Tab-separated table of C-alpha atoms in Angstrom:
chain	number	residue	atom	x	y	z
A	576	MET	CA	48.734	37.687	110.937
A	577	VAL	CA	50.880	37.481	114.084
A	578	ILE	CA	52.209	40.389	115.340
A	579	LYS	CA	55.146	40.270	116.618
A	580	THR	CA	56.232	41.643	119.962
A	581	LYS	CA	59.457	43.376	120.062
A	582	GLN	CA	62.264	41.260	122.217
A	583	VAL	CA	64.916	42.558	123.800
A	584	ILE	CA	67.961	39.895	122.929
A	585	ARG	CA	70.574	40.302	124.938
A	586	VAL	CA	74.582	38.894	125.131
A	587	GLY	CA	76.553	38.214	127.768
A	588	ILE	CA	79.560	39.040	128.104
A	589	GLY	CA	82.434	37.346	125.605
A	590	ASP	CA	79.243	36.180	123.414
A	591	MET	CA	77.443	36.853	120.136
A	592	ASN	CA	74.036	36.698	118.711
A	593	ILE	CA	71.664	38.116	116.063
A	594	ALA	CA	68.676	40.053	115.992
A	595	SER	CA	66.126	41.468	113.663
A	596	SER	CA	63.247	44.457	113.955
A	597	PRO	CA	61.208	44.855	116.057
A	598	ASP	CA	64.362	42.958	118.264
A	599	THR	CA	66.568	45.440	119.278
A	600	ILE	CA	69.953	43.765	121.059
A	601	ARG	CA	71.691	44.644	123.765
A	602	THR	CA	74.844	44.031	125.978
A	603	SER	CA	75.614	45.048	129.401
A	604	GLY	CA	78.612	46.631	132.008
A	605	LEU	CA	81.275	47.085	129.394
A	606	GLY	CA	85.131	48.243	130.522
A	607	SER	CA	87.411	47.251	128.830
A	608	CYS	CA	85.686	44.524	126.457
A	609	VAL	CA	84.184	46.410	123.709
A	610	GLY	CA	80.492	45.270	121.826
A	611	ILE	CA	81.180	45.459	118.330
A	612	ILE	CA	77.443	45.547	116.240
A	613	LEU	CA	77.507	44.482	112.650
A	614	TYR	CA	73.631	45.549	111.087
A	615	ASP	CA	72.928	45.424	107.305
A	616	ASP	CA	70.077	48.496	106.924
A	617	VAL	CA	67.764	46.900	105.409
A	618	LYS	CA	67.470	43.844	106.392
A	619	LYS	CA	67.069	45.622	109.472
A	620	THR	CA	69.401	42.468	110.537
A	621	ALA	CA	71.990	43.195	113.395
A	622	GLY	CA	74.745	40.846	115.211
A	623	LEU	CA	76.548	41.814	117.949
A	624	ALA	CA	80.099	41.037	119.585
A	625	HIS	CA	81.052	41.455	123.067
A	626	ILE	CA	84.361	40.538	122.742
A	627	MET	CA	86.803	40.266	125.698
A	628	LEU	CA	90.334	40.102	124.605
A	629	PRO	CA	91.665	41.180	120.878
A	630	ASP	CA	93.051	38.097	119.638
A	631	SER	CA	92.792	34.893	119.499
A	632	THR	CA	96.319	33.503	120.036
A	633	LEU	CA	96.191	34.821	123.149
A	634	ALA	CA	94.571	31.423	124.845
A	635	LYS	CA	96.272	29.311	125.744
A	636	LYS	CA	94.156	26.923	125.842
A	637	GLN	CA	92.573	25.263	123.066
A	638	GLY	CA	88.791	24.345	122.747
A	639	MET	CA	87.456	28.002	124.602
A	640	LYS	CA	84.674	30.730	123.323
A	641	ARG	CA	85.405	31.903	120.041
A	642	ALA	CA	83.207	35.482	120.644
A	643	LYS	CA	85.413	36.346	123.280
A	644	TYR	CA	87.919	37.485	121.030
A	645	ALA	CA	88.400	40.121	118.428
A	646	ASP	CA	89.269	38.056	115.761
A	647	THR	CA	87.498	34.773	116.484
A	648	ALA	CA	83.998	36.924	117.179
A	649	ILE	CA	84.120	38.802	114.047
A	650	TYR	CA	85.051	36.596	111.933
A	651	ASP	CA	82.268	33.737	113.004
A	652	LEU	CA	79.645	37.213	113.372
A	653	VAL	CA	79.421	37.152	109.089
A	654	HIS	CA	80.270	33.878	109.108
A	655	ALA	CA	76.220	33.984	110.860
A	656	LEU	CA	75.294	36.766	109.026
A	657	LYS	CA	76.427	35.226	105.735
A	658	ASP	CA	74.207	31.805	106.428
A	659	ILE	CA	70.991	33.927	107.389
A	660	GLY	CA	71.482	36.000	103.742
A	661	ILE	CA	73.181	38.925	104.899
A	662	SER	CA	76.130	40.104	102.627
A	663	THR	CA	79.580	41.178	104.107
A	664	TYR	CA	79.704	44.555	101.633
A	665	ARG	CA	76.030	44.913	103.365
A	666	LEU	CA	77.177	45.012	106.485
A	667	LYS	CA	78.354	48.504	108.505
A	668	ALA	CA	79.889	48.590	112.273
A	669	LYS	CA	79.061	50.314	114.733
A	670	ILE	CA	81.469	50.037	118.374
A	671	ALA	CA	81.457	51.119	121.785
A	672	GLY	CA	83.799	50.508	124.814
A	673	GLY	CA	87.299	49.549	125.104
A	674	ALA	CA	87.562	52.014	128.144
A	675	GLN	CA	90.146	51.371	130.537
A	676	MET	CA	87.994	51.655	134.100
A	677	PHE	CA	91.356	51.630	136.514
A	678	GLN	CA	94.741	54.392	136.016
A	679	LEU	CA	97.179	51.286	136.916
A	680	SER	CA	100.536	52.657	136.603
A	681	SER	CA	101.629	48.668	136.606
A	682	SER	CA	103.851	47.485	133.431
A	683	ASN	CA	101.419	44.594	133.533
A	684	ASP	CA	100.075	44.946	129.782
A	685	MET	CA	96.778	43.295	130.503
A	686	MET	CA	95.931	46.604	131.934
A	687	ARG	CA	95.705	48.313	129.109
A	688	ILE	CA	93.614	45.742	127.378
A	689	GLY	CA	91.045	48.359	126.568
A	690	PRO	CA	93.495	50.351	124.248
A	691	ARG	CA	94.258	47.258	122.459
A	692	ASN	CA	91.013	45.408	122.239
A	693	ILE	CA	90.025	48.774	120.454
A	694	GLU	CA	92.899	48.447	118.114
A	695	ALA	CA	91.756	45.097	117.621
A	696	VAL	CA	88.373	45.332	116.360
A	697	LYS	CA	89.584	48.767	114.015
A	698	SER	CA	92.056	46.612	112.123
A	699	ILE	CA	90.163	43.094	111.832
A	700	LEU	CA	87.166	45.506	110.297
A	701	LEU	CA	89.425	46.969	107.911
A	702	SER	CA	90.445	43.795	106.637
A	703	PHE	CA	86.593	43.028	106.245
A	704	ARG	CA	86.399	45.713	104.421
A	705	ILE	CA	83.331	46.878	106.534
A	706	PRO	CA	83.183	50.577	107.231
A	707	ILE	CA	82.380	51.951	111.508
A	708	MET	CA	79.418	54.151	110.970
A	709	ALA	CA	80.311	55.332	114.334
A	710	GLU	CA	81.760	54.567	117.336
A	711	ASP	CA	81.913	55.682	121.311
A	712	VAL	CA	84.829	53.865	122.320
A	713	GLY	CA	87.645	55.039	125.211
A	714	GLY	CA	87.382	56.756	128.305
A	715	THR	CA	87.479	55.633	131.916
A	716	THR	CA	83.642	54.850	132.055
A	717	GLY	CA	81.434	51.745	132.113
A	718	ARG	CA	78.494	51.096	129.488
A	719	THR	CA	75.852	48.809	128.133
A	720	ILE	CA	74.878	49.231	124.909
A	721	GLU	CA	71.405	48.679	122.702
A	722	PHE	CA	71.240	48.605	118.798
A	723	ASP	CA	68.103	49.042	117.473
A	724	PRO	CA	68.166	47.640	113.673
A	725	ALA	CA	64.962	49.012	112.290
A	726	SER	CA	66.573	52.831	113.024
A	727	CYS	CA	70.675	52.150	113.420
A	728	GLU	CA	70.461	53.398	116.341
A	729	LEU	CA	72.759	52.588	119.147
A	730	HIS	CA	71.834	53.461	122.782
A	731	ILE	CA	75.057	53.877	125.836
A	732	ARG	CA	74.347	54.339	128.780
A	733	SER	CA	76.745	54.700	131.069
A	734	VAL	CA	77.279	55.657	135.020
A	735	ASN	CA	75.984	59.309	136.016
A	736	LYS	CA	76.161	60.315	131.711
A	737	ARG	CA	73.088	60.571	129.870
A	738	GLU	CA	71.602	58.388	127.313
A	739	LYS	CA	74.231	59.137	124.838
A	740	VAL	CA	72.628	57.909	121.031
A	741	ILE	CA	75.375	56.916	117.769
B	885	MET	CA	84.265	17.455	132.883
B	886	CYS	CA	84.759	20.809	131.236
B	887	GLU	CA	88.190	19.401	130.764
B	888	GLU	CA	88.742	21.131	127.441
B	889	ASN	CA	88.032	24.392	128.505
B	890	SER	CA	88.914	25.754	132.615
B	891	PHE	CA	91.654	24.862	134.385
B	892	HIS	CA	90.411	23.558	136.964
B	893	GLY	CA	88.828	20.456	136.154
B	894	ASN	CA	91.110	18.442	139.445
B	895	PHE	CA	89.704	20.779	141.675
B	896	GLY	CA	88.171	18.277	144.880
B	897	PRO	CA	86.646	18.987	147.435
B	898	VAL	CA	89.146	19.941	149.532
B	899	GLN	CA	90.135	22.109	147.316
B	900	PHE	CA	87.480	23.951	147.514
B	901	ASP	CA	87.739	23.774	151.562
B	902	VAL	CA	90.913	25.243	151.250
B	903	LEU	CA	90.000	28.208	149.117
B	904	LYS	CA	86.491	28.430	151.744
B	905	GLU	CA	89.130	28.835	154.257
B	906	ILE	CA	91.000	32.017	152.655
B	907	GLY	CA	87.929	33.294	152.047
B	908	ASN	CA	86.892	33.100	155.636
B	909	ILE	CA	90.497	33.904	157.117
B	910	GLY	CA	90.629	37.004	154.860
B	911	ALA	CA	87.213	39.057	155.750
B	912	GLY	CA	87.451	38.053	159.298
B	913	HIS	CA	90.332	39.899	159.606
B	914	ALA	CA	88.286	42.846	157.317
B	915	ALA	CA	85.866	42.941	159.747
B	916	THR	CA	87.631	42.957	162.975
B	917	SER	CA	89.528	45.968	161.155
B	918	LEU	CA	86.195	47.190	159.963
B	919	SER	CA	85.054	47.241	163.564
B	920	THR	CA	87.940	49.175	165.221
B	921	LEU	CA	87.164	51.533	162.918
B	922	LEU	CA	83.561	52.151	163.595
B	923	ASN	CA	83.296	51.045	166.716
B	924	GLU	CA	80.863	48.461	165.742
B	925	LYS	CA	80.217	44.932	165.874
B	926	ILE	CA	80.785	43.520	161.710
B	927	GLU	CA	79.683	40.669	161.019
B	928	MET	CA	80.182	38.384	158.194
B	929	HIS	CA	78.447	35.867	155.683
B	930	VAL	CA	79.417	31.953	155.278
B	931	PRO	CA	81.957	32.736	152.482
B	932	GLY	CA	81.220	31.001	149.556
B	933	VAL	CA	83.673	29.433	145.995
B	934	GLU	CA	81.430	28.757	143.002
B	935	ILE	CA	82.796	27.948	140.099
B	936	VAL	CA	80.651	30.130	137.427
B	937	ASP	CA	80.641	31.476	134.033
B	938	PHE	CA	81.731	35.439	133.163
B	939	ASP	CA	77.812	36.347	133.134
B	940	GLU	CA	77.300	34.590	136.113
B	941	VAL	CA	80.040	36.394	138.080
B	942	MET	CA	78.089	39.835	137.510
B	943	GLU	CA	74.503	38.030	138.644
B	944	LEU	CA	76.589	37.035	141.590
B	945	ALA	CA	77.347	41.141	142.182
B	946	GLY	CA	74.032	41.515	141.347
B	947	GLY	CA	74.019	41.934	137.436
B	948	ALA	CA	76.313	43.694	134.658
B	949	ASP	CA	74.072	46.831	134.881
B	950	LYS	CA	73.926	47.718	138.442
B	951	GLU	CA	75.891	50.411	139.779
B	952	VAL	CA	78.394	49.763	142.597
B	953	VAL	CA	81.381	51.434	144.003
B	954	SER	CA	84.205	49.413	143.636
B	955	ILE	CA	87.346	49.020	145.491
B	956	TYR	CA	89.969	47.108	143.562
B	957	GLN	CA	93.062	45.882	144.356
B	958	ARG	CA	95.425	44.499	142.250
B	959	ILE	CA	97.436	41.277	144.232
B	960	GLY	CA	101.461	41.093	143.308
B	961	GLY	CA	103.811	38.947	144.877
B	962	ASP	CA	103.843	34.970	144.666
B	963	ALA	CA	100.184	34.033	143.888
B	964	PRO	CA	98.885	37.111	141.872
B	965	GLY	CA	95.367	38.106	141.749
B	966	SER	CA	92.753	40.714	141.118
B	967	MET	CA	90.478	41.805	144.952
B	968	PHE	CA	87.576	44.303	145.143
B	969	PHE	CA	85.615	44.994	147.679
B	970	VAL	CA	82.204	46.101	145.926
B	971	LEU	CA	78.914	47.580	147.885
B	972	THR	CA	75.805	49.529	146.515
B	973	PRO	CA	76.028	53.628	146.474
B	974	PRO	CA	73.359	53.929	148.827
B	975	HIS	CA	75.482	52.103	151.497
B	976	ALA	CA	78.974	53.907	150.235
B	977	ASP	CA	77.449	56.468	151.116
B	978	ARG	CA	75.920	55.824	154.814
B	979	PHE	CA	79.543	54.080	155.319
B	980	VAL	CA	81.388	57.874	154.522
B	981	GLN	CA	78.387	59.302	156.834
B	982	ARG	CA	79.663	56.966	160.010
B	983	LEU	CA	83.123	57.186	159.116
B	984	THR	CA	82.801	61.610	158.738
B	985	GLY	CA	79.895	61.977	161.367
B	986	THR	CA	77.964	63.906	159.519
B	987	PRO	CA	74.111	62.904	161.330
B	988	GLN	CA	72.555	60.217	159.817
B	989	GLY	CA	68.764	60.724	157.732
B	990	GLU	CA	70.318	63.748	156.537
B	991	THR	CA	70.914	62.842	152.777
B	992	GLY	CA	74.358	62.516	153.398
B	993	ALA	CA	74.547	65.331	149.978
B	994	GLU	CA	76.248	67.821	152.012
B	995	ILE	CA	79.366	65.554	152.434
B	996	ASP	CA	82.048	66.969	150.288
B	997	PRO	CA	82.827	64.994	147.574
B	998	GLU	CA	86.676	64.958	148.179
B	999	MET	CA	85.546	63.261	151.085
B	1000	SER	CA	84.190	61.246	150.794
B	1001	ILE	CA	86.706	59.712	148.119
B	1002	SER	CA	89.049	59.756	150.375
B	1003	ALA	CA	86.633	58.327	153.567
B	1004	LEU	CA	86.177	55.119	151.199
B	1005	GLN	CA	90.277	54.925	149.516
B	1006	GLU	CA	90.871	54.245	153.364
B	1007	LEU	CA	87.871	52.276	153.464
B	1008	GLY	CA	89.815	49.999	150.491
B	1009	ASN	CA	93.273	50.081	152.496
B	1010	ILE	CA	92.241	48.666	155.434
B	1011	LEU	CA	89.792	46.420	154.570
B	1012	SER	CA	92.258	45.034	151.523
B	1013	GLY	CA	94.954	45.179	153.612
B	1014	ALA	CA	93.374	43.143	156.645
B	1015	TYR	CA	92.365	40.556	153.793
B	1016	LEU	CA	95.928	40.562	152.287
B	1017	THR	CA	97.423	39.931	155.662
B	1018	ALA	CA	95.468	37.658	157.007
B	1019	LEU	CA	95.686	35.524	153.431
B	1020	SER	CA	99.593	35.882	153.462
B	1021	ASP	CA	99.518	34.887	157.090
B	1022	PHE	CA	97.471	31.503	156.593
B	1023	THR	CA	99.980	31.099	152.984
B	1024	LYS	CA	102.553	31.737	154.191
B	1025	LEU	CA	103.391	32.982	150.381
B	1026	ASP	CA	104.409	36.632	150.194
B	1027	LEU	CA	101.108	38.908	148.407
B	1028	SER	CA	101.845	42.695	148.142
B	1029	PRO	CA	99.394	44.946	147.365
B	1030	THR	CA	99.284	47.605	145.450
B	1031	VAL	CA	97.442	51.238	145.818
B	1032	PRO	CA	92.862	50.411	145.586
B	1033	PHE	CA	91.905	51.700	143.365
B	1034	LEU	CA	87.903	53.934	143.170
B	1035	ALA	CA	85.560	53.492	141.093
B	1036	GLN	CA	82.074	53.354	140.761
B	1037	ASP	CA	80.334	52.308	137.896
B	1038	LEU	CA	78.403	49.780	136.576
B	1039	VAL	CA	79.317	45.279	137.530
B	1040	GLY	CA	80.098	44.412	134.262
B	1041	ALA	CA	82.766	47.259	133.572
B	1042	ILE	CA	84.294	46.796	136.676
B	1043	LEU	CA	84.793	42.477	137.815
B	1044	SER	CA	85.081	42.437	134.370
B	1045	VAL	CA	88.894	44.118	134.222
B	1046	GLY	CA	89.365	41.175	137.294
B	1047	LEU	CA	88.478	38.660	134.433
B	1048	ILE	CA	90.594	39.787	131.434
B	1049	GLU	CA	93.302	37.452	132.624
B	1050	LEU	CA	91.868	34.445	133.534
B	1051	SER	CA	89.465	34.744	130.467
B	1052	GLN	CA	93.273	33.826	128.623
B	1053	VAL	CA	92.445	29.908	129.682
B	1054	SER	CA	89.305	29.514	131.233
B	1055	ASP	CA	85.563	30.325	130.165
B	1056	GLN	CA	85.115	30.002	134.150
B	1057	ALA	CA	85.830	31.782	136.815
B	1058	ILE	CA	86.090	30.506	140.705
B	1059	VAL	CA	84.735	33.357	142.719
B	1060	ILE	CA	85.557	33.537	146.494
B	1061	LYS	CA	83.185	35.733	147.327
B	1062	THR	CA	82.595	37.363	151.410
B	1063	SER	CA	80.083	39.510	152.548
B	1064	LEU	CA	80.584	41.723	155.115
B	1065	MET	CA	77.639	43.510	157.467
B	1066	GLU	CA	76.473	45.587	160.241
B	1067	GLY	CA	74.911	45.872	162.717
B	1068	GLU	CA	72.753	43.932	164.543
B	1069	GLY	CA	68.555	43.258	164.502
B	1070	ASP	CA	66.707	46.145	162.449
B	1071	GLN	CA	69.414	48.135	162.218
B	1072	LYS	CA	71.419	45.062	160.175
B	1073	GLU	CA	72.486	45.946	156.876
B	1074	PHE	CA	72.994	48.959	157.016
B	1075	ILE	CA	76.372	49.215	155.467
B	1076	GLU	CA	77.195	45.886	153.425
B	1077	GLY	CA	79.806	44.740	151.135
B	1078	GLN	CA	80.756	42.005	149.302
B	1079	PHE	CA	84.725	40.855	148.148
B	1080	PHE	CA	85.973	39.496	145.095
B	1081	LEU	CA	88.754	37.434	145.144
B	1082	PHE	CA	90.177	36.555	141.373
B	1083	PRO	CA	93.901	34.595	142.015
B	1084	ASP	CA	95.516	34.338	138.262
B	1085	PRO	CA	95.188	30.891	136.815
B	1086	LEU	CA	98.716	30.527	137.804
B	1087	SER	CA	98.398	30.971	141.792
B	1088	TYR	CA	96.305	28.014	142.277
B	1089	LYS	CA	98.855	25.678	141.826
B	1090	LYS	CA	101.240	27.522	144.897
B	1091	ILE	CA	98.352	28.510	147.027
B	1092	PHE	CA	97.540	24.544	147.291
B	1093	THR	CA	100.870	23.734	147.167
B	1094	ALA	CA	101.467	26.114	150.070
B	1095	MET	CA	98.413	24.655	152.137
B	1096	GLY	CA	100.062	20.973	150.835
B	1097	VAL	CA	96.391	19.541	149.042
B	1098	LEU	CA	97.100	20.068	145.625
B	1099	HIS	CA	95.668	17.306	143.873
B	1100	GLY	CA	96.704	15.319	141.334
B	1101	ASP	CA	99.731	16.363	138.189
């Protein structure tokens, strides 16, 4: 029998990936970005997307990474999970991020990107009928998150705060 | 090569040199101001200009997970963009000790946090002010500073703020990075910090036009 060693799958900014127990999946330094975890608690498999922008129609050019946007990232993640035999109706979600790192009083809409990302993620998940089981969003601090598909726990680390588990 | 997903397919060596010079001049002036403030010699590292993926931007600053103190300033005017001065928390503490005259070696735990924040904000004002003024003089563009913001957080969370504008047109960023260092000999790396300049996508054309090196189109 082969004993599989536990690995941490890392997801970069504007990227996505999938992990199954005993592996965990992690993304670092979420600021205004949002980390979206879609998981199946029976098959103990989870996908994670680290999105930067709410909507792919914001793209001013074609052919960019789809995992950067909330809409295309969630769509692709749902389909990638379907491809490995996980039906969308089994999926549950946990989300974290969407902070406002600097309190700019600027009229620049891009500075409100954190809250806009959160809104977009929630409405897209709703349209897929994927329930959000837990969230840690907003605020003014960055987050590094790691999801364990075995326990379905999401560990959240922030500067000067105790690790949080949701 | 990467036309389909980047805005800088038409960058040549000349354009890179101009950006390098911008980093050089900006950080050079910032070093001089800091030197005057601390009455110490401040050295500047040879600037680097690189086109990298967003993840690599974070790596250049020590990794997305690393905790840093950063001063962020949004640049307005003719060529908008974002500028960051990034230093490690121990370096930030040392700077505060120097500026407030707290004796060295006494861990710095006694420093009033409010004092520490205002000292760092002052550092931000001075460095970014000097950097921007130099850029403005060099390019003859009107670059107006906004109030600098201070944050102590994860590199990824902080620098991604400067990548949002960019991420609408590209999966990569041009990083204009320069380091400042204080001290000589054994004292080296006493205070070290890095500048990151991310011009907004449309600003490149303006910078290159102003410098007379607009490529192609």
